[in-house]
Short mmCIF file of C-alpha atoms in Angstrom, two decimals:
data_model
loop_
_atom_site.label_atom_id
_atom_site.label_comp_id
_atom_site.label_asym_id
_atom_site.label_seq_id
_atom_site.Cartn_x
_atom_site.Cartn_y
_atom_site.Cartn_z
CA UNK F 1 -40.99 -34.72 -27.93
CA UNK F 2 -37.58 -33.95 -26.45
CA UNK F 3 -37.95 -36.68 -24.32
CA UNK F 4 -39.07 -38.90 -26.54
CA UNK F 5 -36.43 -38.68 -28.26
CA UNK F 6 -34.03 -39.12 -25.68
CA UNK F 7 -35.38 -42.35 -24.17
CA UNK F 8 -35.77 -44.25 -27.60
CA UNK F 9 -33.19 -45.45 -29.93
CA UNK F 10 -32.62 -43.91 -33.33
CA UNK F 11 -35.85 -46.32 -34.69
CA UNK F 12 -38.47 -44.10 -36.13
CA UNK F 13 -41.23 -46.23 -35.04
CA UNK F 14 -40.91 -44.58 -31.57
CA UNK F 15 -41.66 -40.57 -33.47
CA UNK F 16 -45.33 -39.63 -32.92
CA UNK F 17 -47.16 -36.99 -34.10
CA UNK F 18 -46.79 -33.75 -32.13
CA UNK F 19 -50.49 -32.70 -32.97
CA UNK F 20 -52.57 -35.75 -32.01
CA UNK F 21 -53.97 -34.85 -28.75
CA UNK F 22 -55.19 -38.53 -27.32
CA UNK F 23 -54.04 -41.48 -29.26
CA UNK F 24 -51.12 -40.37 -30.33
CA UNK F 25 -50.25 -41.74 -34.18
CA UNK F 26 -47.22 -42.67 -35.93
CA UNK F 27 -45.53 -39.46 -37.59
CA UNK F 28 -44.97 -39.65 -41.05
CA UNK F 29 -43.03 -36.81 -42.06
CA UNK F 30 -41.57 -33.91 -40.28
CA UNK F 31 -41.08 -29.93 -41.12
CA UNK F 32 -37.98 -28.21 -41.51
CA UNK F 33 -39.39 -24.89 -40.96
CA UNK F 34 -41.46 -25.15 -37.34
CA UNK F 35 -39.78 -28.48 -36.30
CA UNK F 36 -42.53 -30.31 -36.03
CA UNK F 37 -43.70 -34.51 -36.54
CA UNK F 38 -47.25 -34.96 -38.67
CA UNK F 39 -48.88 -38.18 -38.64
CA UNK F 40 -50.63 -38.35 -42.24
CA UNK F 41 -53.72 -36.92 -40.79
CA UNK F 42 -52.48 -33.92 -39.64
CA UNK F 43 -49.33 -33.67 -42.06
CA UNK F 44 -52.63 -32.67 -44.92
CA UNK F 45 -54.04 -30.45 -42.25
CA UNK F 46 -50.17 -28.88 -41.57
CA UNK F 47 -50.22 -28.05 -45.64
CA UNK F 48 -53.93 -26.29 -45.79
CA UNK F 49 -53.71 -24.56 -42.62
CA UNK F 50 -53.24 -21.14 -43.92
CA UNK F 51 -51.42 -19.89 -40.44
CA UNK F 52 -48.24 -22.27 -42.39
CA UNK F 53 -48.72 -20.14 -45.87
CA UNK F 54 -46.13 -17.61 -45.26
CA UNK F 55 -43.35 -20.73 -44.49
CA UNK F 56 -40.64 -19.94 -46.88
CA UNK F 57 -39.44 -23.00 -48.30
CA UNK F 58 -41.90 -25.31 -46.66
CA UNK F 59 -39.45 -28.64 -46.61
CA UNK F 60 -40.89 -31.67 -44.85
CA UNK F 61 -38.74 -34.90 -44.73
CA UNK F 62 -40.25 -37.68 -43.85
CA UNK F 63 -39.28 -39.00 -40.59
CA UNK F 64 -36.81 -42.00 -40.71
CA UNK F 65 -34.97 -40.07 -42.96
CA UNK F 66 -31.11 -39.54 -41.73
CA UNK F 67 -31.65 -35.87 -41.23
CA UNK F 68 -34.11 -37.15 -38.31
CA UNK F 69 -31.44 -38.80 -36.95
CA UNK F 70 -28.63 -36.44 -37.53
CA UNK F 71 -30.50 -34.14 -35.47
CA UNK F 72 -31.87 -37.12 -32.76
CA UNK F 73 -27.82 -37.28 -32.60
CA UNK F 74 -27.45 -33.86 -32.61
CA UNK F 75 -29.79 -32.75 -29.64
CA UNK F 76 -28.39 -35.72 -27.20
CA UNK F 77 -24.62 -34.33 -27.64
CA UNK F 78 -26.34 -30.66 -26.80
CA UNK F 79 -28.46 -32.24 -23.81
CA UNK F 80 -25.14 -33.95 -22.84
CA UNK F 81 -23.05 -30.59 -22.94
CA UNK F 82 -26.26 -28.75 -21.03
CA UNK F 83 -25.97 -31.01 -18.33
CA UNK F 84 -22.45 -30.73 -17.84
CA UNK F 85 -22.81 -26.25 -17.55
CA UNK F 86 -25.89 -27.25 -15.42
CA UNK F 87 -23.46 -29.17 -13.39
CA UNK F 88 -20.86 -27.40 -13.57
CA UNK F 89 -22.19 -24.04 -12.27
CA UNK F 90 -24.17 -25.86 -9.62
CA UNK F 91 -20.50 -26.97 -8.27
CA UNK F 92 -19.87 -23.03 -8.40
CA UNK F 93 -22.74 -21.92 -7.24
CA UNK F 94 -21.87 -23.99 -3.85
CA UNK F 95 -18.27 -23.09 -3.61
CA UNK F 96 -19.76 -19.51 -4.21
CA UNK F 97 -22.25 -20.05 -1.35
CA UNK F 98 -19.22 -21.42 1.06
CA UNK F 99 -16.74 -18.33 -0.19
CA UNK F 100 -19.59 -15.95 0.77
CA UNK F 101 -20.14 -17.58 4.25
CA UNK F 102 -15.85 -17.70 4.54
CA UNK F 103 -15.53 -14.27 3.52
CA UNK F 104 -18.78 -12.64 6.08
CA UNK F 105 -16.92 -14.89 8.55
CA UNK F 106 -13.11 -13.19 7.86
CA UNK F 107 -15.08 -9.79 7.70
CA UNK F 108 -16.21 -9.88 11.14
CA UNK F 109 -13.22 -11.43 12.34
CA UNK F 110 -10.56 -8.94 10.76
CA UNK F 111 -13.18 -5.89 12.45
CA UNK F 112 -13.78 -7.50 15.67
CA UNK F 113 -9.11 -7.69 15.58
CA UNK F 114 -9.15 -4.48 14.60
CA UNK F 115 -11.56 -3.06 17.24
CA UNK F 116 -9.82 -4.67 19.91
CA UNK F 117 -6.58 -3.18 18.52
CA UNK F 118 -7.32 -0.16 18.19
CA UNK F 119 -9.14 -0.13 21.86
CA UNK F 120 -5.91 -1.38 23.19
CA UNK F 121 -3.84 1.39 21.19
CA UNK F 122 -5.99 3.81 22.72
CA UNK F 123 -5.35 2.77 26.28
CA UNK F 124 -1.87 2.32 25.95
CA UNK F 125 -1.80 5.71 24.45
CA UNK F 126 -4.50 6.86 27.50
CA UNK F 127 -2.32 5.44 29.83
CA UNK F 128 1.01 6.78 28.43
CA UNK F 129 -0.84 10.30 28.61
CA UNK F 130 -1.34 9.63 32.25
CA UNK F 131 2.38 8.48 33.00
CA UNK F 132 4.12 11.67 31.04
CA UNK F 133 1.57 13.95 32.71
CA UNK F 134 2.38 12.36 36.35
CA UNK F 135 6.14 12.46 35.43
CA UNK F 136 5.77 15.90 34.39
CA UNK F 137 3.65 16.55 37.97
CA UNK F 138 6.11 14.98 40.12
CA UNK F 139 9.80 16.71 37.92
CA UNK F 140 7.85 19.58 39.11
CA UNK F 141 7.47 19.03 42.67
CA UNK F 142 11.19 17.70 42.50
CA UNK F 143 12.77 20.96 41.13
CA UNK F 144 9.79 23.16 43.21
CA UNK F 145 10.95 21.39 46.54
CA UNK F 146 14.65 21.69 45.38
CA UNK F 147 14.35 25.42 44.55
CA UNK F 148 12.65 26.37 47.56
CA UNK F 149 15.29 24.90 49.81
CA UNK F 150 18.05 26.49 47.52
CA UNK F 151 16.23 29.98 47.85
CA UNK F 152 16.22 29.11 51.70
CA UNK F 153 20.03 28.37 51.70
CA UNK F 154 20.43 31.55 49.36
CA UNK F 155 18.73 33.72 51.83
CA UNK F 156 20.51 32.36 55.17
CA UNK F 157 23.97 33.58 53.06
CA UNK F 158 22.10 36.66 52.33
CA UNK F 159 21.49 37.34 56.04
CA UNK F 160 24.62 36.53 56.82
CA UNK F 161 26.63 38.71 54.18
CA UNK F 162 24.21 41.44 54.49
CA UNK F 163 25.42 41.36 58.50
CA UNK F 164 28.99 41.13 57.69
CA UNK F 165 28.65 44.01 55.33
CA UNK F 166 26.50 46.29 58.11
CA UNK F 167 29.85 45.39 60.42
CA UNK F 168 32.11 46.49 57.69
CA UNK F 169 30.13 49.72 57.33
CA UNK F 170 30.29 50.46 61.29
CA UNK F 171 33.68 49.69 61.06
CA UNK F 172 34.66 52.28 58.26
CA UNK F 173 32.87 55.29 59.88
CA UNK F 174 33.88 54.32 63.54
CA UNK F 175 36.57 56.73 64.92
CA UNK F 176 38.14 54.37 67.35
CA UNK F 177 41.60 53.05 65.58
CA UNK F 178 42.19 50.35 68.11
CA UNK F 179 38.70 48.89 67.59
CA UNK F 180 38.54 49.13 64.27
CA UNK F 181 42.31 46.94 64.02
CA UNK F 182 40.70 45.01 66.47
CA UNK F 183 37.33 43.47 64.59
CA UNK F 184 39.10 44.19 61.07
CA UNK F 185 40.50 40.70 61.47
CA UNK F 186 37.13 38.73 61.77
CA UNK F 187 35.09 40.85 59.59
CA UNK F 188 37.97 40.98 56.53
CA UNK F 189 37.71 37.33 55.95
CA UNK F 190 34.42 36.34 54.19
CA UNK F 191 32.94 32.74 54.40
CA UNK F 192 33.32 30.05 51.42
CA UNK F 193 30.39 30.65 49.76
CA UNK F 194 29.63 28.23 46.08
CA UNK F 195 28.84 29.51 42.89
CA UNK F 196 25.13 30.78 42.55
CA UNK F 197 23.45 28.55 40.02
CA UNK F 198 22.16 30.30 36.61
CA UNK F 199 18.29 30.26 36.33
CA UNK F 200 18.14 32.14 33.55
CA UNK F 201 15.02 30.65 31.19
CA UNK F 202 16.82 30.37 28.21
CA UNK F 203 20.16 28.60 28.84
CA UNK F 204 17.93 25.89 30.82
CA UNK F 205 15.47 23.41 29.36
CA UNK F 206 12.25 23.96 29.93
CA UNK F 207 8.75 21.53 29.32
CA UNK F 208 8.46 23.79 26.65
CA UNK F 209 11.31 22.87 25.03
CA UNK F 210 9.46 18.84 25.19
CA UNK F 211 8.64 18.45 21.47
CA UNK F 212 4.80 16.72 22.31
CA UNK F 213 3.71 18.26 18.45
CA UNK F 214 7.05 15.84 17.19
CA UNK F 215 5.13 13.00 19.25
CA UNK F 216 2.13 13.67 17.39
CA UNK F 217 3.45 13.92 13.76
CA UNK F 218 5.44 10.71 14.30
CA UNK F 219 2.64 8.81 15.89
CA UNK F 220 0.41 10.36 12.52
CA UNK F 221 2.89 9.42 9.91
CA UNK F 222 2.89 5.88 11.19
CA UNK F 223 -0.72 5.59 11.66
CA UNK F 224 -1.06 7.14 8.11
CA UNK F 225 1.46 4.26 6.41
CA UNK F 226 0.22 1.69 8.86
CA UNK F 227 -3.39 2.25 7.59
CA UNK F 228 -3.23 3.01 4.12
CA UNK F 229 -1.11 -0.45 3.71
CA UNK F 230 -4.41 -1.80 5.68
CA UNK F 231 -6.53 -0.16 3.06
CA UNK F 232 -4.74 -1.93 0.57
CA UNK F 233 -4.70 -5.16 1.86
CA UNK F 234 -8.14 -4.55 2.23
CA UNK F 235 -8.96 -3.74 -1.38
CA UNK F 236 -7.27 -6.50 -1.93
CA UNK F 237 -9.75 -9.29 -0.92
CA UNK F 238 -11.93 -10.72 -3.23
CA UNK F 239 -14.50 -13.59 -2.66
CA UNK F 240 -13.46 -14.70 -6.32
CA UNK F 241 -10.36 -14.32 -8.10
CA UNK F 242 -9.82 -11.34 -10.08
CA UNK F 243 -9.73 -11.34 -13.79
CA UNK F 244 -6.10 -11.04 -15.49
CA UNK F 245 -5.09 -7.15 -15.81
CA UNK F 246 -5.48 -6.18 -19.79
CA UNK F 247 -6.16 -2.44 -19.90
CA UNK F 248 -5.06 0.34 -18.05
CA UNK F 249 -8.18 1.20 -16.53
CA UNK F 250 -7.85 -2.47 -14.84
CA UNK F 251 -4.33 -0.78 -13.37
CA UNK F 252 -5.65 2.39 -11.98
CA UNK F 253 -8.04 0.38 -9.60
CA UNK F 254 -4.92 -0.65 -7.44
CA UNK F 255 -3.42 2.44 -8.23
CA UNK F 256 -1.46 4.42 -4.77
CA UNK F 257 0.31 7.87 -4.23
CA UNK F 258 3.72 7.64 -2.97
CA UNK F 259 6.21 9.82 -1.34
CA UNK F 260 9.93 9.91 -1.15
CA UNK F 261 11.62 10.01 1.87
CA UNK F 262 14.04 12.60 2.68
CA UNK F 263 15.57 10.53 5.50
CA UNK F 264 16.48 8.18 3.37
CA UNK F 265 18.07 10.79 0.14
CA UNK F 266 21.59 10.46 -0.48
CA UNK F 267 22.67 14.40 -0.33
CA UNK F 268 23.31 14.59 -3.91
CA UNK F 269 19.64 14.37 -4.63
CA UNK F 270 17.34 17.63 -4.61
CA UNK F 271 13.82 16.99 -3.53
CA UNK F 272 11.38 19.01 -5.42
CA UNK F 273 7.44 18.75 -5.64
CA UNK F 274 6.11 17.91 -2.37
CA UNK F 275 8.66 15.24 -1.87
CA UNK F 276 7.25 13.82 -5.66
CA UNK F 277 10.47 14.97 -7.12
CA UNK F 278 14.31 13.56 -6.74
CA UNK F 279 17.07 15.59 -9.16
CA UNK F 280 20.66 14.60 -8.83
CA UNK F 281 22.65 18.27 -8.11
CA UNK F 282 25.80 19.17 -8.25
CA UNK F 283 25.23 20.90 -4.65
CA UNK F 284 25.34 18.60 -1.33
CA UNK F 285 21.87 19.12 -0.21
CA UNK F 286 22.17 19.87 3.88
CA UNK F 287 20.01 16.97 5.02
CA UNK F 288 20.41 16.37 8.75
CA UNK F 289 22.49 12.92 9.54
CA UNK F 290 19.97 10.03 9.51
CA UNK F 291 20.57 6.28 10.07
CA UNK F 292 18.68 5.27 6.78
CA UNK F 293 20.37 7.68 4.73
CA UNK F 294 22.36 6.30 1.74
CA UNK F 295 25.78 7.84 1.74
CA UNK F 296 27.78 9.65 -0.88
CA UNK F 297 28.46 6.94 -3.02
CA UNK F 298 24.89 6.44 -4.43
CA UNK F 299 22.37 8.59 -5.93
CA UNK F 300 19.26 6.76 -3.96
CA UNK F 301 16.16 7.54 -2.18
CA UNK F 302 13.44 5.33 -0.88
CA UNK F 303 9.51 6.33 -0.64
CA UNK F 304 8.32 5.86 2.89
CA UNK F 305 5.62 3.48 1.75
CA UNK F 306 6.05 -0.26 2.03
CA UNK F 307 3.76 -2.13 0.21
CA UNK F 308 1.99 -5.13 0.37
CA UNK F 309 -0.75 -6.63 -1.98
CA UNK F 310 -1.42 -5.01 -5.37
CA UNK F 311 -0.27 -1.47 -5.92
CA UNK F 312 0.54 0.28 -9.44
CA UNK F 313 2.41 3.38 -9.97
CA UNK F 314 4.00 5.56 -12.38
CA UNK F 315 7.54 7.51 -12.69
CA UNK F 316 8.30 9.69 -14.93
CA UNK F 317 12.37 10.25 -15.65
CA UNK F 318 14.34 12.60 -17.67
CA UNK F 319 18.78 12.11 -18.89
CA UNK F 320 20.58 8.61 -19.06
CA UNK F 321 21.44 8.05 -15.13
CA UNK F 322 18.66 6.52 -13.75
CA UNK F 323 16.55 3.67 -12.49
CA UNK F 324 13.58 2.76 -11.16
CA UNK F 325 13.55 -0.45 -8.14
CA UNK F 326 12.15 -1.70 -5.54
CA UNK F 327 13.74 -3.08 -2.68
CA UNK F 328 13.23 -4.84 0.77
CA UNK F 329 13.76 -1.98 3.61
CA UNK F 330 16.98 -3.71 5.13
CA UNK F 331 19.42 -2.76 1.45
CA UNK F 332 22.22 -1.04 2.95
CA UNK F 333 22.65 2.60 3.41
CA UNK F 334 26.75 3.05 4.22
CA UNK F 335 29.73 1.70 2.17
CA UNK F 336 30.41 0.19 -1.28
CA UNK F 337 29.13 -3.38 -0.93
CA UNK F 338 26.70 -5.63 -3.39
CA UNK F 339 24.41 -5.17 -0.34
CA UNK F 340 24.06 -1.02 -0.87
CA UNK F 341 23.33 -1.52 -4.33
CA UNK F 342 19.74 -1.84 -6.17
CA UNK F 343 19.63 -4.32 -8.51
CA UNK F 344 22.86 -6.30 -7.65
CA UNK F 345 21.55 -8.36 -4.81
CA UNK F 346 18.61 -10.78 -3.79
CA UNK F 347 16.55 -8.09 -2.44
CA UNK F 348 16.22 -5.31 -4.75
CA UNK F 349 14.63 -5.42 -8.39
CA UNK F 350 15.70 -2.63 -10.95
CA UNK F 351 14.95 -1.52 -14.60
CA UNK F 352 16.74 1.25 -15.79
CA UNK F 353 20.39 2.71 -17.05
CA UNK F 354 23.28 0.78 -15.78
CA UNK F 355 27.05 1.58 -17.39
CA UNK F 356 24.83 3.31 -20.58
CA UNK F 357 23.24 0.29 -21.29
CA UNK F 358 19.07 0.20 -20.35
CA UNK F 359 18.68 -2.84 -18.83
CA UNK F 360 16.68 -4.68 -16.02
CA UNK F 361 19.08 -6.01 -13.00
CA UNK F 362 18.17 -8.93 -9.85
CA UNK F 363 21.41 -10.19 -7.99
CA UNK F 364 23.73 -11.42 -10.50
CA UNK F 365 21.05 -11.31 -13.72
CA UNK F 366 20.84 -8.87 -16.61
CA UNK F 367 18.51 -8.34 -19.25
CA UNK F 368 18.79 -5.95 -22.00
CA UNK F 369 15.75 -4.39 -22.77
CA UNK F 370 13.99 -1.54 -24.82
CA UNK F 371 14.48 2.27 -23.49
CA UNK F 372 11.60 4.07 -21.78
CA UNK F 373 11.17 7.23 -19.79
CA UNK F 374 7.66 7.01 -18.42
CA UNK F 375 7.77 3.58 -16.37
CA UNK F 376 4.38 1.76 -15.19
CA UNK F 377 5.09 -0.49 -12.31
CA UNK F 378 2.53 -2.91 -10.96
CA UNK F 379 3.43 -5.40 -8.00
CA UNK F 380 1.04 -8.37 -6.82
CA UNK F 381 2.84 -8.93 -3.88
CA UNK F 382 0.89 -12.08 -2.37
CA UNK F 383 0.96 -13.43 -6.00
CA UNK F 384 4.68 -12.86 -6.06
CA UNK F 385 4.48 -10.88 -9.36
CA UNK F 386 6.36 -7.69 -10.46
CA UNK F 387 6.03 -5.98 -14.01
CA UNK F 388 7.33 -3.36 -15.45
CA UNK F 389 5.39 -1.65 -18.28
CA UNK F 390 6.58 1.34 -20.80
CA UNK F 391 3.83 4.33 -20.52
CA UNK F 392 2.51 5.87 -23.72
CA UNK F 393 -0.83 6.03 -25.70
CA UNK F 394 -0.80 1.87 -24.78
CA UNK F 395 1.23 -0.05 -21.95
CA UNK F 396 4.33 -2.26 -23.05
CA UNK F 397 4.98 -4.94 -21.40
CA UNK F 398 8.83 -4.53 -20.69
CA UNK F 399 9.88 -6.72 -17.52
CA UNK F 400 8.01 -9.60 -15.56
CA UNK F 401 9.54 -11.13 -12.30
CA UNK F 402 7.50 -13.74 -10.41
CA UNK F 403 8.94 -14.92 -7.60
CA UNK F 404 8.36 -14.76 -4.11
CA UNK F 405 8.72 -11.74 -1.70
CA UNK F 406 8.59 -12.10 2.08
CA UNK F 407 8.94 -8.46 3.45
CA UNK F 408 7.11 -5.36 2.14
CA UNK F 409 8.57 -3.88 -0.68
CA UNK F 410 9.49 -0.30 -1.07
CA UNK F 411 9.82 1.45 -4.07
CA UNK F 412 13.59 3.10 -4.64
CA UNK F 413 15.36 5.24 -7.20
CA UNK F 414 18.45 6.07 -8.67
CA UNK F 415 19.36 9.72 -10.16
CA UNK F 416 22.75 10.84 -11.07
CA UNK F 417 24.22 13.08 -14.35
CA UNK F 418 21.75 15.27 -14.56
CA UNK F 419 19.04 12.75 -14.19
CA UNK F 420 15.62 13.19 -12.27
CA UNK F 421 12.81 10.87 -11.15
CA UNK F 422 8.92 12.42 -10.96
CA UNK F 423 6.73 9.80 -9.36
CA UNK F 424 3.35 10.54 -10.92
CA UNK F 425 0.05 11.88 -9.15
CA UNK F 426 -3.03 9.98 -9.58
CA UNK F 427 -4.81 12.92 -11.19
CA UNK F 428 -1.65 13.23 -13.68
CA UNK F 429 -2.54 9.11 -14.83
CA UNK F 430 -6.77 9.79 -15.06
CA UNK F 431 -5.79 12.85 -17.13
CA UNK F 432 -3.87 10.49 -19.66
CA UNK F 433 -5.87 6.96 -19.78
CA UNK F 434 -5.29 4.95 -22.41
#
């Protein structure tokens, strides 16, 4: 009947009876309740038939009536809109089908890269085993062939004073004056001999003293950063795009651990907490001299993480001294420039206390905003996005930055007055969802 309907005007004529099974008949009337057409015939039949007793308000209208064609109307504008979803997710179920194949495709390329990369790390590591083992060979046969003929030379002078000292002996005991005056002349003058070299072990370096573990823990604290910001690029590929972030549960899923880095703490900053910690003290820490340490003048640390794609993280600080930023890796470390300072250049972002006031703070821009201790930051670095949330039973939205950021970003703090900065572990979030 559907169709019917759809290929004939709004003339009644063209409604037949939806019982008549071989010359189909004229419908008369229609019924509200099973939305059915009755030719006369059938429409006495439709009233009798006790399978239509229990109908509860049995209404028939007859057929050219304008609730007919109200709903005539009615079903073309929903057969319209059908066709239009039906079309629509056709469209996306082919751009689905061509994501998929795009995405298997990146897949295999990004592990195919990364085998080869990694098999070329491994011989360049392979082979720079087998040069500092062959150096180490041939230093050895260099300072073995060097002490051998220096333990020659040392015994030819022993041989020789050990002969000049037998003369000297002779000499003493011999009872002949004369002779004695005689030789004393050749034998009282001893040859110009040069200092004997120390070779005591431990005023000279030794291969022991080669820090190979330091190799190691350098070479693992890269790889460690290098592939955890892999792992999040990685979690970071989607074949769709992702829904908008609304709860916090949506937050944890890109949540990541940090850790500060002591190269980089100014000395007036204790470290506390497996690193997790930075406390502004009144005693200069004694941190070792470091090229990416801040100096005296500010209270800042960086994490050793740089981060790319979407990351969320949590501080929590105590006092009124503090901030929370994050900053491209080239800020400045020495002097008293806009370029050593978060939040007062183009490449640092910070929300916190600045001159008692709590404000957020980009290159020459300032915006007052509500106080907070426990700070939510989530970065969408691709997307250019950076928020700043308050942390309690629900997230605030406090701060929104969208822009766009062409290093990795590393998150940076400021303590001072009594102030401290607690970066949050993930355990510490689950155990509080909101």
């Amino acid at each position: 009947m559907m169709e019917t309907l759809q290929k004939t005007s709004l003339q009644t004529a063209a409604v037949e009876c939806d019982v008549c099974t071989t010359e189909k008949k004229r419908a008369v009337k229609s019924c509200l309740q099973c939305l059915a057409s009755f030719c006369q015939t059938h429409l006495q039949l439709h009233y009798q038939s006790p399978a239509f007793m229990n109908h509860v308000n049995h209404n028939m209208v007859p057929v050219d009536s304008k609730w007919t064609s109200k709903k005539v109307m009615n079903l073309k504008e929903i057969n319209v809109a059908c066709q239009k979803l039906i079309q629509e997710r056709e469209r996306g179920q082919q751009d689905l089908s061509e994501a998929v194949k795009s995405f298997k495709s990146s897949a295999q390329e990004a592990v195919e890269n990364i085998e080869k990369v990694f098999t070329e790390l491994i011989c360049s590591l392979e082979k720079k085993r087998s040069e500092i083992k062959e150096q180490i060979r041939d230093q050895e046969k260099t300072e073995i062939d060097r002490a051998e003929k220096l333990h020659k030379h040392l015994h030819q002078e022993l041989t020789e004073l050990r002969k000049r000292q037998a003369e000297i002996e002779k000499l003493l005991t011999s009872d002949d004056q004369l002779h004695c005056l005689k030789s004393c002349q050749s034998v009282c003058v001893l040859p110009s001999y040069e200092d004997v070299p120390s070779f005591s072990q431990h005023t000279h370096p030794s291969f022991k003293d080669i820090s190979i573990s330091a190799f190691r823990e350098v070479l693992e604290d890269v790889c460690q950063q290098q592939t955890a910001r892999i792992s999040r690029e990685v979690s970071n590929v989607h074949v769709a795009k992702t829904p908008e972030l609304k709860t916090k549960n949506d937050f944890l899923q890109y949540f990541c651990q940090l850790n500060l880095d002591p190269n980089t703490s100014n000395k007036t900053l204790k470290l506390s907490e497996e690193n997790r910690k930075a406390s502004s003290s009144d005693k200069i820490q004694q941190y070792p001299d470091h090229p990416e340490r801040f100096d005296d003048k500010f209270p800042y640390i960086l994490c050793r993480e740089g981060l790319y794609g979407r990351c969320f993280w949590e501080v929590e600080c105590s006092g009124n001294n503090w901030a929370v930023a994050v900053c491209y890796k080239g800020i400045g470390r020495k002097g008293n420039s806009g370029d050593c300072k978060l939040g007062l250049n183009k490449i640092s972002w910070r929300l916190g206390y600045y001159l008692q006031n709590f404000c957020f703070m980009h290159g020459k821009a300032q915006v007052r905003i509500p106080a907070a201790s426990r700070i939510g930051v989530y970065l969408d670095h691709r997307a250019g996005t950076l928020c700043f949330y308050r942390i309690s039973d629900t997230m605030t939205l406090l701060h929104r930055v969208q822009t766009t950021f062409t290093e990795p970003l590393y998150p940076a703090f400021f303590a001072a007055l009594g102030s401290s900065v607690r970066i949050i572990e993930q355990r510490e979030v689950k155990k509080g969802q909101i």
